[in-house]
mmCIF file of C-alpha atoms and ligand atoms in Angstrom:
data_model
loop_
_atom_site.group_PDB
_atom_site.id
_atom_site.type_symbol
_atom_site.label_atom_id
_atom_site.label_comp_id
_atom_site.label_asym_id
_atom_site.label_seq_id
_atom_site.Cartn_x
_atom_site.Cartn_y
_atom_site.Cartn_z
ATOM 1 C CA MET A 24 111.610 196.425 -21.811
ATOM 2 C CA LEU A 25 113.747 194.634 -24.316
ATOM 3 C CA ILE A 26 111.578 192.990 -26.962
ATOM 4 C CA TYR A 27 112.923 190.212 -29.154
ATOM 5 C CA ALA A 28 110.691 189.708 -32.165
ATOM 6 C CA VAL A 29 111.002 186.160 -33.481
ATOM 7 C CA LYS A 30 109.341 184.405 -36.369
ATOM 8 C CA ASP A 31 107.494 181.577 -34.718
ATOM 9 C CA TYR A 32 107.107 179.330 -31.706
ATOM 10 C CA GLU A 33 110.225 177.284 -32.453
ATOM 11 C CA GLU A 34 112.430 180.364 -32.656
ATOM 12 C CA LEU A 35 110.817 181.719 -29.479
ATOM 13 C CA SER A 36 111.601 178.490 -27.673
ATOM 14 C CA ARG A 37 115.247 178.511 -28.756
ATOM 15 C CA LYS A 38 115.726 182.156 -27.833
ATOM 16 C CA ALA A 39 114.126 181.706 -24.414
ATOM 17 C CA ALA A 40 116.217 178.601 -23.702
ATOM 18 C CA ASN A 41 119.353 180.503 -24.693
ATOM 19 C CA ILE A 42 118.536 183.302 -22.255
ATOM 20 C CA ILE A 43 117.881 180.846 -19.414
ATOM 21 C CA SER A 44 121.029 178.901 -20.330
ATOM 22 C CA ALA A 45 123.084 182.080 -20.151
ATOM 23 C CA GLN A 46 121.655 182.751 -16.694
ATOM 24 C CA ILE A 47 122.641 179.265 -15.474
ATOM 25 C CA ILE A 48 126.102 179.430 -17.032
ATOM 26 C CA LEU A 49 126.823 182.863 -15.544
ATOM 27 C CA LYS A 50 125.395 181.912 -12.137
ATOM 28 C CA PRO A 51 125.264 178.130 -11.614
ATOM 29 C CA ALA A 52 123.419 178.523 -8.287
ATOM 30 C CA SER A 53 120.626 180.572 -9.863
ATOM 31 C CA VAL A 54 117.136 180.669 -8.409
ATOM 32 C CA LEU A 55 114.833 180.254 -11.400
ATOM 33 C CA GLY A 56 111.181 181.220 -11.198
ATOM 34 C CA LEU A 57 109.442 178.806 -13.568
ATOM 35 C CA ALA A 58 106.119 178.755 -15.368
ATOM 36 C CA THR A 59 103.755 176.161 -16.795
ATOM 37 C CA GLY A 60 101.262 176.270 -19.664
ATOM 38 C CA SER A 61 101.810 175.433 -23.306
ATOM 39 C CA THR A 62 104.122 178.359 -24.045
ATOM 40 C CA PRO A 63 107.248 177.216 -22.130
ATOM 41 C CA VAL A 64 107.076 173.563 -23.251
ATOM 42 C CA GLY A 65 109.444 174.142 -26.194
ATOM 43 C CA THR A 66 111.784 176.180 -23.995
ATOM 44 C CA TYR A 67 112.045 173.296 -21.535
ATOM 45 C CA ARG A 68 112.658 170.872 -24.418
ATOM 46 C CA HIS A 69 115.628 172.970 -25.536
ATOM 47 C CA LEU A 70 116.960 173.179 -21.979
ATOM 48 C CA VAL A 71 116.786 169.376 -21.705
ATOM 49 C CA GLU A 72 118.693 169.109 -24.998
ATOM 50 C CA GLY A 73 121.304 171.529 -23.673
ATOM 51 C CA TYR A 74 121.722 169.351 -20.609
ATOM 52 C CA GLN A 75 121.928 166.170 -22.682
ATOM 53 C CA LYS A 76 124.630 167.716 -24.860
ATOM 54 C CA GLY A 77 126.635 168.523 -21.762
ATOM 55 C CA ASP A 78 126.258 172.283 -22.185
ATOM 56 C CA LEU A 79 124.130 172.847 -19.076
ATOM 57 C CA ASP A 80 124.459 171.819 -15.445
ATOM 58 C CA PHE A 81 121.412 172.173 -13.176
ATOM 59 C CA SER A 82 123.055 170.645 -10.097
ATOM 60 C CA LYS A 83 123.217 173.947 -8.222
ATOM 61 C CA VAL A 84 119.995 175.449 -9.580
ATOM 62 C CA THR A 85 116.950 175.984 -7.366
ATOM 63 C CA SER A 86 113.500 176.553 -8.830
ATOM 64 C CA VAL A 87 110.301 178.080 -7.529
ATOM 65 C CA ASN A 88 107.184 177.770 -9.635
ATOM 66 C CA LEU A 89 104.620 180.477 -10.078
ATOM 67 C CA ASP A 90 101.477 178.609 -9.273
ATOM 68 C CA GLU A 91 99.541 175.410 -8.627
ATOM 69 C CA TYR A 92 95.916 174.360 -8.745
ATOM 70 C CA ARG A 93 94.310 174.027 -5.349
ATOM 71 C CA GLY A 94 93.036 170.521 -4.719
ATOM 72 C CA LEU A 95 95.350 168.630 -7.097
ATOM 73 C CA SER A 96 98.126 166.429 -5.751
ATOM 74 C CA GLY A 97 101.564 166.479 -7.363
ATOM 75 C CA ASP A 98 100.756 163.079 -8.908
ATOM 76 C CA HIS A 99 97.710 164.369 -10.764
ATOM 77 C CA ASP A 100 98.632 164.612 -14.429
ATOM 78 C CA GLN A 101 97.223 168.167 -14.650
ATOM 79 C CA SER A 102 99.019 169.464 -11.584
ATOM 80 C CA TYR A 103 101.815 171.899 -12.231
ATOM 81 C CA ARG A 104 104.207 169.800 -10.124
ATOM 82 C CA TYR A 105 103.552 166.908 -12.504
ATOM 83 C CA PHE A 106 104.029 169.219 -15.506
ATOM 84 C CA MET A 107 107.400 170.403 -14.216
ATOM 85 C CA ASN A 108 108.582 166.886 -13.429
ATOM 86 C CA THR A 109 107.643 165.545 -16.845
ATOM 87 C CA ASN A 110 108.712 168.541 -18.944
ATOM 88 C CA LEU A 111 111.960 169.408 -17.192
ATOM 89 C CA PHE A 112 112.959 168.114 -13.775
ATOM 90 C CA ASN A 113 112.935 164.380 -14.622
ATOM 91 C CA HIS A 114 115.283 164.983 -17.554
ATOM 92 C CA VAL A 115 118.008 167.194 -16.055
ATOM 93 C CA ASN A 116 120.271 166.967 -13.031
ATOM 94 C CA ILE A 117 118.352 169.404 -10.833
ATOM 95 C CA ARG A 118 117.949 168.188 -7.241
ATOM 96 C CA LYS A 119 114.237 167.502 -6.728
ATOM 97 C CA ASP A 120 114.496 168.830 -3.178
ATOM 98 C CA HIS A 121 115.628 172.114 -4.704
ATOM 99 C CA THR A 122 112.439 172.435 -6.761
ATOM 100 C CA PHE A 123 109.447 174.179 -5.205
ATOM 101 C CA VAL A 124 105.841 174.353 -6.366
ATOM 102 C CA PRO A 125 102.990 175.431 -4.076
ATOM 103 C CA ASN A 126 101.386 172.402 -2.454
ATOM 104 C CA GLY A 127 97.873 172.202 -3.870
ATOM 105 C CA LEU A 128 96.743 169.915 -1.077
ATOM 106 C CA THR A 129 97.603 172.116 1.906
ATOM 107 C CA GLU A 130 94.423 172.497 3.970
ATOM 108 C CA ASP A 131 95.334 175.899 5.350
ATOM 109 C CA GLY A 132 95.608 178.214 2.364
ATOM 110 C CA ALA A 133 96.964 181.149 4.365
ATOM 111 C CA GLU A 134 99.735 178.998 5.805
ATOM 112 C CA GLU A 135 100.738 177.674 2.377
ATOM 113 C CA CYS A 136 100.946 181.237 1.011
ATOM 114 C CA ALA A 137 102.999 182.533 3.945
ATOM 115 C CA ASP A 138 105.336 179.541 3.738
ATOM 116 C CA TYR A 139 105.857 180.035 0.023
ATOM 117 C CA ASP A 140 106.734 183.706 0.434
ATOM 118 C CA ALA A 141 109.132 182.800 3.257
ATOM 119 C CA ARG A 142 110.700 180.140 1.029
ATOM 120 C CA ILE A 143 111.384 182.631 -1.772
ATOM 121 C CA GLU A 144 112.855 185.097 0.686
ATOM 122 C CA ALA A 145 115.048 182.441 2.317
ATOM 123 C CA LEU A 146 116.426 181.595 -1.126
ATOM 124 C CA GLY A 147 117.493 185.218 -1.521
ATOM 125 C CA GLY A 148 114.859 186.015 -4.132
ATOM 126 C CA ILE A 149 114.474 184.982 -7.752
ATOM 127 C CA ASP A 150 117.256 185.618 -10.264
ATOM 128 C CA LEU A 151 115.200 185.042 -13.385
ATOM 129 C CA GLN A 152 111.432 184.705 -13.543
ATOM 130 C CA LEU A 153 109.974 183.033 -16.616
ATOM 131 C CA LEU A 154 106.399 184.054 -17.486
ATOM 132 C CA GLY A 155 103.740 183.205 -20.011
ATOM 133 C CA ILE A 156 100.842 185.593 -20.448
ATOM 134 C CA GLY A 157 97.135 184.824 -20.428
ATOM 135 C CA GLY A 158 94.868 186.075 -23.177
ATOM 136 C CA ASN A 159 93.423 188.330 -20.457
ATOM 137 C CA GLY A 160 96.874 189.641 -19.473
ATOM 138 C CA HIS A 161 97.292 187.453 -16.416
ATOM 139 C CA ILE A 162 100.731 186.425 -15.157
ATOM 140 C CA GLY A 163 100.911 183.350 -12.998
ATOM 141 C CA PHE A 164 97.295 183.180 -11.875
ATOM 142 C CA ASN A 165 97.146 186.903 -11.107
ATOM 143 C CA GLU A 166 93.860 187.516 -12.832
ATOM 144 C CA PRO A 167 92.505 190.928 -13.898
ATOM 145 C CA SER A 168 91.376 192.673 -10.741
ATOM 146 C CA SER A 169 90.892 196.073 -9.186
ATOM 147 C CA VAL A 170 94.171 195.736 -7.270
ATOM 148 C CA PHE A 171 97.615 194.198 -7.661
ATOM 149 C CA THR A 172 98.254 191.564 -4.977
ATOM 150 C CA ARG A 173 101.747 191.547 -3.536
ATOM 151 C CA GLY A 174 102.472 188.081 -2.138
ATOM 152 C CA THR A 175 101.506 184.468 -2.760
ATOM 153 C CA HIS A 176 97.747 184.130 -2.494
ATOM 154 C CA LEU A 177 94.794 181.953 -3.273
ATOM 155 C CA VAL A 178 92.740 182.997 -6.292
ATOM 156 C CA THR A 179 89.413 182.029 -7.726
ATOM 157 C CA LEU A 180 90.026 181.391 -11.392
ATOM 158 C CA THR A 181 88.037 183.358 -13.927
ATOM 159 C CA GLN A 182 85.690 181.477 -16.205
ATOM 160 C CA GLU A 183 87.911 182.581 -19.135
ATOM 161 C CA THR A 184 90.998 180.995 -17.603
ATOM 162 C CA ARG A 185 89.169 177.782 -16.676
ATOM 163 C CA GLN A 186 87.825 177.630 -20.225
ATOM 164 C CA ALA A 187 91.309 178.180 -21.676
ATOM 165 C CA ASN A 188 92.707 175.371 -19.525
ATOM 166 C CA ALA A 189 89.772 173.001 -20.022
ATOM 167 C CA ARG A 190 91.554 171.569 -23.073
ATOM 168 C CA PHE A 191 93.825 169.669 -20.705
ATOM 169 C CA PHE A 192 90.965 168.147 -18.675
ATOM 170 C CA ALA A 193 88.158 165.744 -19.592
ATOM 171 C CA SER A 194 85.661 168.587 -19.182
ATOM 172 C CA ILE A 195 85.535 172.130 -17.802
ATOM 173 C CA ASP A 196 83.838 170.800 -14.672
ATOM 174 C CA GLU A 197 87.090 169.064 -13.756
ATOM 175 C CA VAL A 198 89.184 172.248 -13.975
ATOM 176 C CA PRO A 199 89.846 173.350 -10.400
ATOM 177 C CA THR A 200 88.160 176.584 -9.377
ATOM 178 C CA GLN A 201 91.012 177.892 -7.233
ATOM 179 C CA ALA A 202 94.779 178.096 -7.437
ATOM 180 C CA TYR A 203 97.767 179.282 -5.468
ATOM 181 C CA THR A 204 99.852 181.879 -7.223
ATOM 182 C CA MET A 205 102.819 184.039 -6.498
ATOM 183 C CA GLY A 206 101.731 187.645 -6.309
ATOM 184 C CA VAL A 207 102.706 190.481 -8.551
ATOM 185 C CA GLY A 208 105.092 191.651 -5.812
ATOM 186 C CA ASN A 209 106.950 188.318 -5.883
ATOM 187 C CA ILE A 210 107.293 188.606 -9.653
ATOM 188 C CA MET A 211 108.382 192.250 -9.563
ATOM 189 C CA ALA A 212 111.038 191.411 -6.962
ATOM 190 C CA ALA A 213 112.762 189.015 -9.402
ATOM 191 C CA LYS A 214 116.043 190.430 -10.661
ATOM 192 C CA LYS A 215 115.200 189.623 -14.266
ATOM 193 C CA VAL A 216 111.893 188.760 -15.931
ATOM 194 C CA LEU A 217 111.529 186.806 -19.176
ATOM 195 C CA LEU A 218 108.027 186.916 -20.653
ATOM 196 C CA LEU A 219 107.081 184.709 -23.597
ATOM 197 C CA ALA A 220 104.131 185.308 -25.907
ATOM 198 C CA SER A 221 103.187 183.171 -28.870
ATOM 199 C CA GLY A 222 100.132 183.282 -31.084
ATOM 200 C CA GLU A 223 97.496 185.731 -32.184
ATOM 201 C CA ASN A 224 95.348 185.083 -29.102
ATOM 202 C CA LYS A 225 98.039 186.897 -27.068
ATOM 203 C CA ALA A 226 98.314 189.933 -29.345
ATOM 204 C CA GLN A 227 95.881 192.205 -27.491
ATOM 205 C CA ALA A 228 97.242 191.257 -24.066
ATOM 206 C CA LEU A 229 100.784 191.920 -25.260
ATOM 207 C CA TYR A 230 99.784 195.258 -26.765
ATOM 208 C CA ASP A 231 98.119 196.309 -23.501
ATOM 209 C CA THR A 232 101.112 195.071 -21.496
ATOM 210 C CA VAL A 233 103.627 197.083 -23.479
ATOM 211 C CA LEU A 234 101.690 200.208 -24.475
ATOM 212 C CA GLY A 235 98.643 200.358 -22.231
ATOM 213 C CA PRO A 236 98.418 202.046 -18.849
ATOM 214 C CA VAL A 237 99.737 200.150 -15.833
ATOM 215 C CA ASP A 238 96.454 198.680 -14.685
ATOM 216 C CA PRO A 239 95.600 195.674 -12.496
ATOM 217 C CA MET A 240 92.954 194.804 -15.080
ATOM 218 C CA VAL A 241 95.982 193.845 -17.233
ATOM 219 C CA PRO A 242 98.249 192.319 -14.586
ATOM 220 C CA ALA A 243 101.270 191.981 -16.914
ATOM 221 C CA SER A 244 101.236 195.764 -17.503
ATOM 222 C CA ILE A 245 103.024 196.239 -14.181
ATOM 223 C CA LEU A 246 106.141 194.881 -15.866
ATOM 224 C CA GLN A 247 106.550 198.334 -17.450
ATOM 225 C CA LEU A 248 107.832 199.360 -14.020
ATOM 226 C CA HIS A 249 110.462 196.605 -13.793
ATOM 227 C CA SER A 250 113.981 197.574 -14.798
ATOM 228 C CA ASP A 251 115.038 194.303 -16.450
ATOM 229 C CA VAL A 252 112.314 192.701 -18.547
ATOM 230 C CA ILE A 253 112.920 190.703 -21.706
ATOM 231 C CA ILE A 254 109.933 189.842 -23.878
ATOM 232 C CA VAL A 255 110.306 187.184 -26.537
ATOM 233 C CA ALA A 256 107.294 187.202 -28.827
ATOM 234 C CA ASP A 257 106.499 185.727 -32.202
ATOM 235 C CA GLU A 258 105.057 187.518 -35.221
ATOM 236 C CA ALA A 259 101.476 186.547 -34.394
ATOM 237 C CA ALA A 260 101.710 187.794 -30.803
ATOM 238 C CA LEU A 261 103.321 191.024 -32.027
ATOM 239 C CA SER A 262 100.793 191.606 -34.783
ATOM 240 C CA LEU A 263 99.165 194.610 -33.070
ATOM 241 C CA LEU A 264 102.477 196.113 -31.980
ATOM 242 C CA ASN A 265 104.572 195.761 -35.098
ATOM 243 C CA ASP A 266 104.684 199.329 -36.343
ATOM 244 C CA LYS A 267 104.574 200.812 -32.820
ATOM 245 C CA ILE A 268 107.780 199.504 -31.241
HETATM 246 P P1 PGA B 2 99.607 179.228 -22.213
HETATM 247 O O1 PGA B 2 99.198 179.983 -20.893
HETATM 248 O O2 PGA B 2 101.111 179.204 -22.226
HETATM 249 O O3 PGA B 2 99.031 177.853 -22.078
HETATM 250 O O4 PGA B 2 99.037 180.010 -23.349
HETATM 251 C C1 PGA B 2 99.906 181.121 -20.521
HETATM 252 C C2 PGA B 2 99.320 181.649 -19.241
HETATM 253 O O5 PGA B 2 98.110 181.495 -19.049
HETATM 254 O O6 PGA B 2 100.072 182.220 -18.446
#
């Protein structure tokens, strides 16, 4: 694991955007695994600026997103499809038909999961997977569990995750109870992984991810077994790790 310690959220966002930009410049037809949540918002803002300055070309890029709430349409302003459109896709020259997010409205959950795995495989796998990390160590919506799940699957969200995401909804009752997520196997199969962590509420999860045992109760800890992981974390997120790395 390569850990970049940065001062704050702004520096984290610039560093992450630079790493993703390098990926796109070196391989214009990259398959990017993308993430939602508050952490990557600044990263996407910098990528949009890079495009607007003429430094970045997304015309050959394909994207596959980590997850989507079950039951929300892509038009719902809390769906992850909507998030991606408004934070990135609408502002760069990526082809919309080359952007993939699980379809939250598919009736047959098993079929949606199998199709999504087949999609990733047909694309030749993910070149760079961007990840945030939950305060409970989740990646995508792979919640703490007794096992790691390999492929795309349907999860029941923990109360902690629904509570954390309730800030985006009118009330916690409106936060969906289930979501589609890529599995840990999909993430581990990415050629490169870029994990971002900002803020003190991520410090314990980041500590456990980097120094704890590999344990499905801390899903991100499996990244210790990946050969090309970059972590960009700010001072607050690194506060428990500082003198140990
Ligand atoms: P956040 O979520 O970026 O909104 O903190 C990260 C995550 O839950 O993966």
